[in-house]
mmCIF file of C-alpha atoms and ligand atoms in Angstrom:
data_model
loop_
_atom_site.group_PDB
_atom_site.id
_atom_site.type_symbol
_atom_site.label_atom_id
_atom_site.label_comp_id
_atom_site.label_asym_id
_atom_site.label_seq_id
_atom_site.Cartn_x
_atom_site.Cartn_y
_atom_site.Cartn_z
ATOM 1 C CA UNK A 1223 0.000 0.000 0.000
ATOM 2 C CA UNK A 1224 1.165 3.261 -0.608
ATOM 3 C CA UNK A 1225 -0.151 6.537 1.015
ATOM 4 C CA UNK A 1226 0.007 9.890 -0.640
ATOM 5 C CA UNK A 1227 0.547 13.313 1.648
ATOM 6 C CA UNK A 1228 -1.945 15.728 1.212
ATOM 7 C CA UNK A 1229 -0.560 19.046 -0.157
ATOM 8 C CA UNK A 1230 -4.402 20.727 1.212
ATOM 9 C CA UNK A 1231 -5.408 18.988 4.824
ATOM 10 C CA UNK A 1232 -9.214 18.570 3.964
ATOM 11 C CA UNK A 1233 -11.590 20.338 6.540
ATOM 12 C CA UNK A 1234 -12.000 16.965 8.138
ATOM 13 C CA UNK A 1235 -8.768 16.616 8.951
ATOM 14 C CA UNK A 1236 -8.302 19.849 10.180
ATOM 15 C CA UNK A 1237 -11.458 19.489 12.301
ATOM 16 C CA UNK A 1238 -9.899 16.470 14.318
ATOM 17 C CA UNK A 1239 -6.467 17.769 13.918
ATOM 18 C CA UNK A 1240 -8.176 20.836 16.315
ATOM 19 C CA UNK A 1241 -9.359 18.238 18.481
ATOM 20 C CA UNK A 1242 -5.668 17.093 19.260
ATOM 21 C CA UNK A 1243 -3.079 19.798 18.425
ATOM 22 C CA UNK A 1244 -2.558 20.020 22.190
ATOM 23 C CA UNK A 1245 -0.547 16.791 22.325
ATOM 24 C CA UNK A 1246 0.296 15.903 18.716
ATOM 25 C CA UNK A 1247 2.566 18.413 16.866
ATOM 26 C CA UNK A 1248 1.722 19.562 13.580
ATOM 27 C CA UNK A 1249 4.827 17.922 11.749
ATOM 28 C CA UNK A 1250 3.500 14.968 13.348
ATOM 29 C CA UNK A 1251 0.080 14.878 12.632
ATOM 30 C CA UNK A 1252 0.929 15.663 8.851
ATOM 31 C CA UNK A 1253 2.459 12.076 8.620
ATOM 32 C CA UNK A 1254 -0.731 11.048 10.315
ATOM 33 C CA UNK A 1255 -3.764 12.621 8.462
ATOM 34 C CA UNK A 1256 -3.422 10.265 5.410
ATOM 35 C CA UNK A 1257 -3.982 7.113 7.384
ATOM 36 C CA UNK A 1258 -6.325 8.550 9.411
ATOM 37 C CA UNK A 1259 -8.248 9.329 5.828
ATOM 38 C CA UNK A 1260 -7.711 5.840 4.346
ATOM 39 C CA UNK A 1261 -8.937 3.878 7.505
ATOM 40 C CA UNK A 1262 -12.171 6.198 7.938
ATOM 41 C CA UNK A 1263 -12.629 5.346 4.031
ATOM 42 C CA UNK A 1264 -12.160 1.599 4.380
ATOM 43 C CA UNK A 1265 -14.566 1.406 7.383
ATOM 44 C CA UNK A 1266 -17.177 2.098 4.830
ATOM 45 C CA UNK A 1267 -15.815 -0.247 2.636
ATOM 46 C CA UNK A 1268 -16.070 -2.958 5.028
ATOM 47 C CA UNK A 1269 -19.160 -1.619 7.325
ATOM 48 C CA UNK A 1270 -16.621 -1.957 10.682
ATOM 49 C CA UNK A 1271 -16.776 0.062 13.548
ATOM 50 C CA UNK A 1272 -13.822 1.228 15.301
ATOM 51 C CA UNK A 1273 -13.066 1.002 19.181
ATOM 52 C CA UNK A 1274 -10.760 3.619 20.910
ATOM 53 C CA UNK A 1275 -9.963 2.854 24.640
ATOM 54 C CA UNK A 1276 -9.510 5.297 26.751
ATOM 55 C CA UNK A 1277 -5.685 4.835 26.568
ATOM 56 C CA UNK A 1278 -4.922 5.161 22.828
ATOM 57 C CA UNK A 1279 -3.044 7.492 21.613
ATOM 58 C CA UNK A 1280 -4.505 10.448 20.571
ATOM 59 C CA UNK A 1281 -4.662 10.337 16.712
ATOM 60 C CA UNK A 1282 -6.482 7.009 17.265
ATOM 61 C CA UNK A 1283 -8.790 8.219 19.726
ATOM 62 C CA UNK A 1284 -10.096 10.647 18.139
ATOM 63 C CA UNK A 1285 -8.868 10.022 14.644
ATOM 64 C CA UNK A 1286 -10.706 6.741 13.813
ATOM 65 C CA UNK A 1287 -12.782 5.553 16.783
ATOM 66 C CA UNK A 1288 -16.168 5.256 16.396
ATOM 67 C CA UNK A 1289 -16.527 5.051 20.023
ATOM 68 C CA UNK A 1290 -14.147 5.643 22.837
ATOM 69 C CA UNK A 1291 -14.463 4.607 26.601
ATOM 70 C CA UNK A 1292 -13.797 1.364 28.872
ATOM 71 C CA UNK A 1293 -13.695 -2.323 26.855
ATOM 72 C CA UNK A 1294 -17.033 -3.820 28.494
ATOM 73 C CA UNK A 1295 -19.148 -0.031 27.347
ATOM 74 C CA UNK A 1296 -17.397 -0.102 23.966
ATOM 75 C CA UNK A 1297 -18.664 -3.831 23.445
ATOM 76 C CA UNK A 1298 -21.799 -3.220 24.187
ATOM 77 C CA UNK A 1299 -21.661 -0.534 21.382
ATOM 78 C CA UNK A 1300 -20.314 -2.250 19.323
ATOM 79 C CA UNK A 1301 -22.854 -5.314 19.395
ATOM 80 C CA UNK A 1302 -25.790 -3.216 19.400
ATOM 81 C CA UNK A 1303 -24.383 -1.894 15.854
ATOM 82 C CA UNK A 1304 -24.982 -3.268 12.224
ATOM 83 C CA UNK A 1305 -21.263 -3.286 11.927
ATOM 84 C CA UNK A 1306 -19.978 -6.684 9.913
ATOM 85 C CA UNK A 1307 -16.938 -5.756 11.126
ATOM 86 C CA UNK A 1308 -15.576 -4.179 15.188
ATOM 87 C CA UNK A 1309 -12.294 -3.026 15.002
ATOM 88 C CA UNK A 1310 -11.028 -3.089 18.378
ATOM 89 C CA UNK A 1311 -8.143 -0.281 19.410
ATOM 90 C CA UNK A 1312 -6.927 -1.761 23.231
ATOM 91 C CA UNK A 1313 -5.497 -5.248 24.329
ATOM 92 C CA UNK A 1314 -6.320 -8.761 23.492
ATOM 93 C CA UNK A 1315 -8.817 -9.143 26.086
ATOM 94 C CA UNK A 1316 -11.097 -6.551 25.086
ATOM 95 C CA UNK A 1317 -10.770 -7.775 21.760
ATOM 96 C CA UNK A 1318 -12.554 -11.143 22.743
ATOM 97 C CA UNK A 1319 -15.083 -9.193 24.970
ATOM 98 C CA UNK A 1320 -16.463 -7.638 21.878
ATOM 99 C CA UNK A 1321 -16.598 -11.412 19.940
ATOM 100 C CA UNK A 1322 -18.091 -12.758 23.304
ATOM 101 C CA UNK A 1323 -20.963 -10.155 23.118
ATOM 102 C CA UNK A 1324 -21.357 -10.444 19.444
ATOM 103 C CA UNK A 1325 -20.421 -13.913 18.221
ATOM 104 C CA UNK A 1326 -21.512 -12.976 14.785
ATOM 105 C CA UNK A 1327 -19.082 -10.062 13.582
ATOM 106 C CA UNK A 1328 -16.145 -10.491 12.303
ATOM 107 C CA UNK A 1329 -13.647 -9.140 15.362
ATOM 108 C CA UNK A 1330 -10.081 -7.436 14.850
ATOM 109 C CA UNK A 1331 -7.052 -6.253 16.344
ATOM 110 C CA UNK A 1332 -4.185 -4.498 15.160
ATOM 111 C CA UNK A 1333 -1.737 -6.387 17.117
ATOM 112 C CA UNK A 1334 -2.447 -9.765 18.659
ATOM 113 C CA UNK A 1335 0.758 -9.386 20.778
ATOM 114 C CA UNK A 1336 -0.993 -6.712 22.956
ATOM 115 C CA UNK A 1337 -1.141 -8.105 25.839
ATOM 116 C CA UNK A 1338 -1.863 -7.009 29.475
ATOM 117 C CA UNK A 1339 0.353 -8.314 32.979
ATOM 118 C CA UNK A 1340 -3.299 -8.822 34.952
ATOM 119 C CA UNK A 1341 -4.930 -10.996 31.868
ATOM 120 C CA UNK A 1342 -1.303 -13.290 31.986
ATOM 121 C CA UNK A 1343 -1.314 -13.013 35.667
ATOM 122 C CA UNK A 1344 -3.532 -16.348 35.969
ATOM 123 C CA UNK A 1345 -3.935 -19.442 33.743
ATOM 124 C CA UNK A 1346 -7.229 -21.804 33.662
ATOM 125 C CA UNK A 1347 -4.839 -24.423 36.218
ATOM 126 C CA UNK A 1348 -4.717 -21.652 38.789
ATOM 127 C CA UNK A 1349 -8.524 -21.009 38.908
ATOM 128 C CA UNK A 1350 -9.083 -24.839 39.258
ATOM 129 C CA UNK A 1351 -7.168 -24.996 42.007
ATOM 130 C CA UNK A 1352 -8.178 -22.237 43.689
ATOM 131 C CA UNK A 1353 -11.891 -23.807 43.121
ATOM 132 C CA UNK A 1354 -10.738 -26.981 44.513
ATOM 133 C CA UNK A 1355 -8.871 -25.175 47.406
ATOM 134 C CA UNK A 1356 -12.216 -23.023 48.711
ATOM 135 C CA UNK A 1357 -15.063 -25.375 47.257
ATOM 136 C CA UNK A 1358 -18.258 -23.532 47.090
ATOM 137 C CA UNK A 1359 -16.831 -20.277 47.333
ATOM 138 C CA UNK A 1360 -17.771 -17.737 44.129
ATOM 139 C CA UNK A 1361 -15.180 -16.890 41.769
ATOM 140 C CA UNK A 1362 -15.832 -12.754 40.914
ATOM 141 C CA UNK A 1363 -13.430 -12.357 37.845
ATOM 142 C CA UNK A 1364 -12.234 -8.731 36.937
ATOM 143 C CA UNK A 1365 -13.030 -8.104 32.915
ATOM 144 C CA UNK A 1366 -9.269 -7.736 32.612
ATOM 145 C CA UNK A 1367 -8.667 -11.495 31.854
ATOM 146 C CA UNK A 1368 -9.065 -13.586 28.865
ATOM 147 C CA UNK A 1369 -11.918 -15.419 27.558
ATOM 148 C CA UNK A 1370 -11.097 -19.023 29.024
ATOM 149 C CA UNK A 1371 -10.916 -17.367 32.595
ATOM 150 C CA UNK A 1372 -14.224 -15.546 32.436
ATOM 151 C CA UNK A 1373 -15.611 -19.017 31.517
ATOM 152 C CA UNK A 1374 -14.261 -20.322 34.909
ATOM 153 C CA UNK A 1375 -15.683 -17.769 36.759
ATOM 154 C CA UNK A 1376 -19.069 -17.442 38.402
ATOM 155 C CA UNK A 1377 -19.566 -13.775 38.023
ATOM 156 C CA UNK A 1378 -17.613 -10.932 36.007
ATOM 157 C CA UNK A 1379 -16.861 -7.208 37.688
ATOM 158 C CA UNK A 1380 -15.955 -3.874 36.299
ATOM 159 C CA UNK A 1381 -13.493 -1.909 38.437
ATOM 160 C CA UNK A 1382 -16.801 0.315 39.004
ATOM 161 C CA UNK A 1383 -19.216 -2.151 39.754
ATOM 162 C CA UNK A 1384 -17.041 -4.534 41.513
ATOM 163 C CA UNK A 1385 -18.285 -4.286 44.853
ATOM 164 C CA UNK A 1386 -21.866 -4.408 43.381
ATOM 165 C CA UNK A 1387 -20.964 -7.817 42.068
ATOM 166 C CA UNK A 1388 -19.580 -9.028 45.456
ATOM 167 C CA UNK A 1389 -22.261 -7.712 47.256
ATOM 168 C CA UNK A 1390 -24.809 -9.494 45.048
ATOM 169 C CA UNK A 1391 -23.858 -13.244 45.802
ATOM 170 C CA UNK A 1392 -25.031 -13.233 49.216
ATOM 171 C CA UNK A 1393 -21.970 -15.516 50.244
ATOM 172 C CA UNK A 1394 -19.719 -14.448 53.011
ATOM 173 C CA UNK A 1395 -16.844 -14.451 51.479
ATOM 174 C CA UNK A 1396 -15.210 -14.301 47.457
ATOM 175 C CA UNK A 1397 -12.652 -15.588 45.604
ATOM 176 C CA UNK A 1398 -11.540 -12.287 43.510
ATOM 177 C CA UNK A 1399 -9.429 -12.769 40.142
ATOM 178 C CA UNK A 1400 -6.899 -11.603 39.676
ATOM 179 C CA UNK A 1401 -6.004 -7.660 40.391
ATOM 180 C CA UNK A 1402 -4.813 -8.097 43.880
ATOM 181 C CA UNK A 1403 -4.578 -4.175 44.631
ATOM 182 C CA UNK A 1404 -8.422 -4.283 43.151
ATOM 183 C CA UNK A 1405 -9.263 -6.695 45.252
ATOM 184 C CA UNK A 1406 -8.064 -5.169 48.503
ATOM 185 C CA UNK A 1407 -9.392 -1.874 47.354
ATOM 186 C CA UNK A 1408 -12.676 -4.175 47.357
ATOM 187 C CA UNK A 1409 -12.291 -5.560 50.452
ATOM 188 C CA UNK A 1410 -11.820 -1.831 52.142
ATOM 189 C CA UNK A 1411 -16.038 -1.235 51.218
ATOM 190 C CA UNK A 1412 -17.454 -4.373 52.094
ATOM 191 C CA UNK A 1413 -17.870 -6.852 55.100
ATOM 192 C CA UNK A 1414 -17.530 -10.085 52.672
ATOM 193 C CA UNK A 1415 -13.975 -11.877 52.932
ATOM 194 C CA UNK A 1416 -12.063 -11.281 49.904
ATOM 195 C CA UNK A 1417 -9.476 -13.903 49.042
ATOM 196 C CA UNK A 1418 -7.267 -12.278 46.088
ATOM 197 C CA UNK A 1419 -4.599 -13.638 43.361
ATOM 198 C CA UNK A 1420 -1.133 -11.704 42.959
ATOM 199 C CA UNK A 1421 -2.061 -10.181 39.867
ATOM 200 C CA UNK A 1422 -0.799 -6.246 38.889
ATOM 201 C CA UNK A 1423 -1.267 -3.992 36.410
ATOM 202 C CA UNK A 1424 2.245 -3.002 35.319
ATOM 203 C CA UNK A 1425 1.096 0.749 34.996
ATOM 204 C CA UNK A 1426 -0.916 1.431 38.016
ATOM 205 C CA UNK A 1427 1.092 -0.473 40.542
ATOM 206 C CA UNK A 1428 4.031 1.906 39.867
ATOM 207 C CA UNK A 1429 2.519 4.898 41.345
ATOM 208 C CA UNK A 1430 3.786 5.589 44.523
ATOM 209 C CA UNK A 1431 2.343 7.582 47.515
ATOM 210 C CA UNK A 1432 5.350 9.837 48.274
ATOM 211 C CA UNK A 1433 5.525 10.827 43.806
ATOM 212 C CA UNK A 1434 1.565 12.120 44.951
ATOM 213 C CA UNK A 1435 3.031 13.696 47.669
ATOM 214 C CA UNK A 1436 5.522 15.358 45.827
ATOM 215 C CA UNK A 1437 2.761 17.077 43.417
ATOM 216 C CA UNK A 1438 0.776 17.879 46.107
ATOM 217 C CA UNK A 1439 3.868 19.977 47.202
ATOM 218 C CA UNK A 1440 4.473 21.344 43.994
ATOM 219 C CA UNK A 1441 0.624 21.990 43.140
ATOM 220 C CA UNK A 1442 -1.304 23.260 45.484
ATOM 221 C CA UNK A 1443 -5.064 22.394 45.834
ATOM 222 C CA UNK A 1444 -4.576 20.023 42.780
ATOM 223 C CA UNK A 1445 -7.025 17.377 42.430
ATOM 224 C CA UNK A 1446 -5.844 13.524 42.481
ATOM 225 C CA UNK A 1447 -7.741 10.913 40.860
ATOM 226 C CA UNK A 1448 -6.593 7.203 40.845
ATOM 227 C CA UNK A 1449 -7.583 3.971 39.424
ATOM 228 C CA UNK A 1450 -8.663 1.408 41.873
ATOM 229 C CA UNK A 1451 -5.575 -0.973 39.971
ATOM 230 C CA UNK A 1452 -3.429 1.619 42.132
ATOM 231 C CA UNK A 1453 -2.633 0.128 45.658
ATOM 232 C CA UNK A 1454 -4.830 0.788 48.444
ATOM 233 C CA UNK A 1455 -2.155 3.517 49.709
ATOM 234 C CA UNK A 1456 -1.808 5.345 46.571
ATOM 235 C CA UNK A 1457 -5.742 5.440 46.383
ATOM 236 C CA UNK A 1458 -5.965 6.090 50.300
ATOM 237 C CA UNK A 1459 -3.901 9.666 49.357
ATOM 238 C CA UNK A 1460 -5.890 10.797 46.125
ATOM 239 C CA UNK A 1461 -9.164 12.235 46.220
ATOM 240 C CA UNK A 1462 -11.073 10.597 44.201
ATOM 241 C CA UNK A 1463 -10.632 6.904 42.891
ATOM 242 C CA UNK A 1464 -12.599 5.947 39.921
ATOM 243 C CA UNK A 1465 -12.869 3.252 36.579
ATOM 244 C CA UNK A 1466 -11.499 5.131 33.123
ATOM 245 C CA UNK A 1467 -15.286 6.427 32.620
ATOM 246 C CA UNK A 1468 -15.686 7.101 36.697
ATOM 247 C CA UNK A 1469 -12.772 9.675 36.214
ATOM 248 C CA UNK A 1470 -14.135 11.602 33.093
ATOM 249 C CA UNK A 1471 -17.073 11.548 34.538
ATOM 250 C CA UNK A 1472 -15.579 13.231 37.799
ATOM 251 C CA UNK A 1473 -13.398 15.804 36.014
ATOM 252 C CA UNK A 1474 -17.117 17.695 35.412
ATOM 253 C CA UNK A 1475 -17.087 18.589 38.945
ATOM 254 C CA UNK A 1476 -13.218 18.426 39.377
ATOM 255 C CA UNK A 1477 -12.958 21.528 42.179
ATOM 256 C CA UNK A 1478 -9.174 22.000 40.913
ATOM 257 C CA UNK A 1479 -7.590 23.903 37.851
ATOM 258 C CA UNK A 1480 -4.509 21.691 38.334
ATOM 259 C CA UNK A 1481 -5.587 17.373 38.212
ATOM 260 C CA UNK A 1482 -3.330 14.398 38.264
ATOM 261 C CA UNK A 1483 -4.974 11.264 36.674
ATOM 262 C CA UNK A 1484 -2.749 8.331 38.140
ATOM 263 C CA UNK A 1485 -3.190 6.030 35.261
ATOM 264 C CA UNK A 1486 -2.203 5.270 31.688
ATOM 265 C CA UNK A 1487 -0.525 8.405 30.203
ATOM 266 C CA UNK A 1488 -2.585 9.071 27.294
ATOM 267 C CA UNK A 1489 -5.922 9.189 29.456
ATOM 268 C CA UNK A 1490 -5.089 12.931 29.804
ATOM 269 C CA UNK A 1491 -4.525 13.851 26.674
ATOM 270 C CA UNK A 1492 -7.774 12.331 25.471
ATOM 271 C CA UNK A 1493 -9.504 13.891 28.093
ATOM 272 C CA UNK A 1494 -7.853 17.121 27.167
ATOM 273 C CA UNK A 1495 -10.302 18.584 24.389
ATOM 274 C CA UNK A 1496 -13.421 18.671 26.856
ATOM 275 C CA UNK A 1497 -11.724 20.113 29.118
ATOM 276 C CA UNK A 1498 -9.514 23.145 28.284
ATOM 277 C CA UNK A 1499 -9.916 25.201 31.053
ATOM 278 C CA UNK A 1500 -8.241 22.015 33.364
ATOM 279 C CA UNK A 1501 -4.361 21.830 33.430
ATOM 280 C CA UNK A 1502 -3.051 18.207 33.264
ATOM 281 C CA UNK A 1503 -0.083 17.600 35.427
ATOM 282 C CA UNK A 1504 1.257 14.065 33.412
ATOM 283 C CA UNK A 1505 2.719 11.735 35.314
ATOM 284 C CA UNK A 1506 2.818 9.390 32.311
ATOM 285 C CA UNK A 1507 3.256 6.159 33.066
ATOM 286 C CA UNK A 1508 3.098 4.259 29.516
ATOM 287 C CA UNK A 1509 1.379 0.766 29.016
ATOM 288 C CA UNK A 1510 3.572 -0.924 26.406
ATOM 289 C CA UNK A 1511 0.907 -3.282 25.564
ATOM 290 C CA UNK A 1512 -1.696 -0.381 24.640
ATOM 291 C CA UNK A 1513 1.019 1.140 22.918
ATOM 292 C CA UNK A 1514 1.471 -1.780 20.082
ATOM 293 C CA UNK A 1515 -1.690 -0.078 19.206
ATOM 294 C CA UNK A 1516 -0.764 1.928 16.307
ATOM 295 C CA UNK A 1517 -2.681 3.741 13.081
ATOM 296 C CA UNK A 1518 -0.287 1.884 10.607
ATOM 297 C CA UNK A 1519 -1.620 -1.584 12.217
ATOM 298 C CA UNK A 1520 -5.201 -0.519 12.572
ATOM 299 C CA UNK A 1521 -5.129 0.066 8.869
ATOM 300 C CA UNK A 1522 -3.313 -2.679 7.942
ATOM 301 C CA UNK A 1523 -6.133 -4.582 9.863
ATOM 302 C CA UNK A 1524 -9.007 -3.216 8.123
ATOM 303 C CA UNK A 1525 -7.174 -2.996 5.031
ATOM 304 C CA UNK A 1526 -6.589 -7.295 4.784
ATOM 305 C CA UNK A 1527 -9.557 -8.412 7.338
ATOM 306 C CA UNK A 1528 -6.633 -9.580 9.791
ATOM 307 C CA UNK A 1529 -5.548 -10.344 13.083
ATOM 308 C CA UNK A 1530 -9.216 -11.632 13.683
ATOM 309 C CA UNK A 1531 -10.255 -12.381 17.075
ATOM 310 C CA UNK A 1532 -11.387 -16.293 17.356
ATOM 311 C CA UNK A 1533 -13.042 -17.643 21.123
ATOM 312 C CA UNK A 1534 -13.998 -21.332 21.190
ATOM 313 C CA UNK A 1535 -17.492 -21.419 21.172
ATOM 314 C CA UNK A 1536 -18.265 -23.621 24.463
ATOM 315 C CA UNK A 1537 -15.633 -21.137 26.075
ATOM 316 C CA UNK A 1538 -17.675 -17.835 24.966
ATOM 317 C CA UNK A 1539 -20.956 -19.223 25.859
ATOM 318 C CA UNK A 1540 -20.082 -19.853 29.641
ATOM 319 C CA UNK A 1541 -18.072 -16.830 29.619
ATOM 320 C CA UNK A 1542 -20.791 -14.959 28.264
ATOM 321 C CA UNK A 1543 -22.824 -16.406 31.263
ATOM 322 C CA UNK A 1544 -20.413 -14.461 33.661
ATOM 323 C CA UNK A 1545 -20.482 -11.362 31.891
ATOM 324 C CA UNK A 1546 -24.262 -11.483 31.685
ATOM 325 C CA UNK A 1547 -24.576 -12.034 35.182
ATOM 326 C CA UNK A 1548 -22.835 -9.187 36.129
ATOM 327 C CA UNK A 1549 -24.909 -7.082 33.392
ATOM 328 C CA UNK A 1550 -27.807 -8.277 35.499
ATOM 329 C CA UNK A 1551 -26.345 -6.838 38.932
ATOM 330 C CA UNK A 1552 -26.192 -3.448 37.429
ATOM 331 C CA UNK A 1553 -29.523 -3.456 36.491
ATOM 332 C CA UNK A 1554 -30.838 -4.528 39.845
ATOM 333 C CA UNK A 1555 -32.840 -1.721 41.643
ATOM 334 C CA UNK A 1556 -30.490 -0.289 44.022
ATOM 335 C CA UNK A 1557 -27.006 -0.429 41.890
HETATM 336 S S1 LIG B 1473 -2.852 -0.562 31.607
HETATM 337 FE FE1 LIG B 1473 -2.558 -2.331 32.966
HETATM 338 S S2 LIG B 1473 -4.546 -3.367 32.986
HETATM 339 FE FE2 LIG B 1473 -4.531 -1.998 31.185
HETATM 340 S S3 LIG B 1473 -3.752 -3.272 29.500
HETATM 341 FE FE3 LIG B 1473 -1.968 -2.233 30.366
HETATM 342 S S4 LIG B 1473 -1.179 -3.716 31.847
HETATM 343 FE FE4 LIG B 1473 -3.271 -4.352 31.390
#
C-alpha cells in the first residue's frame, strides 16, 4: 500500500487535527492525516466500527474511533451496531469481549501481541485450584482477563461495579481474580472476605504515595484521581478513585484547575479537548501493551480483514454467562 501526503489537509482533517493539536505536533500529525483518511474510508468499505480505549493514543482516539471509553461499554456498542466488522483499538482481552458479546461479527485487532500483565497473571490451572482449594466459594473475575478465565468464573466485575458484584452473591466471602490491589481496594467497602490472586497492572502499581506527595507539594489544591488498579495507599492519598469512565465523569465537577490522573498516560490527553480550562499535570506512566496499538496496524487490519479475534465457542458461551450475570447486577434496583 502506498499513502500519498496531502498538499491541502481537507476540513475533516483539520477538524480532528483541532481536536488534538494540544498533544500531537503539527509535523507529526501531517504524517498522520493520510492514514487517518484511508482507515475512515475503508470502514465504509467494510461496514466496521472502530473502538478507541480510553488509553490510545490520541490520533487514534479521536482520529478513527467510532466510540471511545472502557472495553465492556465499547462492546456493548459495538454489538448493538450493524457493523460486519468491530475493530477493536486496546489489548487482546477486550478484543474477545467484543466477539463474546457479538459472536456474529467479524472481530479485529491491530496487534495480537498486545497483551496485558493482569490478563497473563492467571492461567485456567490456577482457577481450578483455587476452586478446589475453597469449594463452594464464588469466583468474581475482573473483565481484565481472557476469555477461558471468564468461563471459569461465576460472576464478572468492572473496576466500578465490583463491589456491586460481590455484594450481590449473598456468600460471606469471594474468591476475587486476579487484580490483587483491586481486590483489597474491594475488600476496604465491604464486610464479605475477599481472598485475592497476585495479579498487577504493570502501569498502576508503579505509582507511589510519596511521587503524589511530591505534586501535592508542587501543586497546590490540585485534584488527584486514581484507578482502583493503584494500591490501596496510593488510592488512600488521592481524592477521588474511579474506573477510566468514573474519572471523566468526575473531572465535570473536578474543584481543581490543576488534576493528576494516576493512570495510563494518554488518558489525559484524550480527556484534554473537553476540558480546556483544566491543566493536566502528566505523570505518564506508559502501558507498552496499549502502545502496540498503532494507526499503521489498525489500517493494515481493516485494510486485509486480519488479526481476527477467534473464542472457542463452548468457552464464549459460559463466559458470556459471567459477563451477563454481572450485566444483570447493574440493572438490579439499588445499583
Ligand atoms: S494498563 Fe494495565 S490493565 Fe490496562 S492493559 Fe496495560 S497492563 Fe493491562
Amino acid at each position: 500500500m502506498s499513502i500519498t501526503l496531502e498538499r491541502e489537509p481537507s476540513s475533516e482533517m483539520e477538524r480532528i487535527y483541532d481536536k488534538i493539536r494540544g498533544s500531537v505536533p503539527r509535523f507529526e500529525w501531517e504524517m498522520h492525516a493520510p492514514i487517518v483518511e484511508e482507515i475512515n474510508r475503508l470502514k465504509r468499505v467494510r461496514n466496521a466500527v472502530i473502538l478507541g480505549h480510553n488509553y490510545m493514543v490520541p490520533e487514534i482516539f479521536h482520529g478513527v474511533s467510532d466510540f471511545t471509553g472502557d472495553s465492556l461499554g465499547l462492546s456493548i456498542e459495538a454489538r448493538d451496531t450493524d457493523a460486519d466488522v468491530i475493530l477493536f483499538c486496546g489489548v487482546h482481552f477486550m478484543a474477545e469481549t467484543a466477539k463474546i458479546l457479538s459472536p456474529d461479527k467479524t472481530v479485529l485487532i491491530p496487534d495480537m501481541d498486545a497483551g496485558c500483565s493482569l490478563s497473563d497473571s492467571i492461567s485456567v490451572e490456577d482457577v481450578r485450584l483455587l476452586k478446589e482449594r475453597y469449594p463452594g466459594v464464588p469466583v468474581v473475575t475482573y473483565m481484565n482477563t481472557p476469555a477461558a478465565i471468564k468461563a471459569e468464573s461465576d460472576i464478572c466485575c468492572t473496576s466500578a461495579n465490583a463491589v456491586s458484584v460481590v455484594e450481590s452473591l449473598g456468600s460471606d466471602r469471594v474468591i476475587f481474580l486476579p487484580d490483587e490491589y483491586l481486590a483489597r481496594n474491594v475488600a476496604r467497602e465491604t464486610d464479605v472476605e475477599v481472598i485475592a490472586w497476585h495479579g498487577r497492572c504493570m502501569v498502576h502499581e508503579q505509582f507511589t504515595v510519596d511521587e503524589i506527595r511530591a505534586y501535592r507539594k508542587q501543586y497546590p489544591g490540585i485534584e488527584v484521581i486514581a484507578h482502583p488498579e493503584c494500591s490501596p495507599e496510593v488510592c488512600e492519598e488521592s481524592d477521588f478513585v474511579g474506573s477510566t469512565t468514573g474519572m471523566i465523569r468526575h473531572l465535570d465537577r473536578a474543584p481543581s484547575k490543576h488534576v493528576i490522573m494516576v493512570t495510563e498516560c494518554s488518558m489525559a490527553d484524550n480527556v484534554q479537548e473537553a476540558h480546556p480550562d483544566l491543566e493536566f499535570v502528566k505523570p505518564c506512566t506508559i502501558c507498552p501493551h496499549m502502545k502496540k496499538i498503532s494507526l499503521e496496524k489498525t489500517l493494515s487490519a481493516l485494510e486485509n480483514l486480519e488479526q481476527e479475534v477467534v473464542v472457542p465457542e463452548d468457552v464464549r458461551v459460559r463466559a458470556l454467562r459471567a459477563v451477563e450475570r454481572m450485566i444483570e447486577v447493574g440493572r438490579s434496583p439499588g445499583n
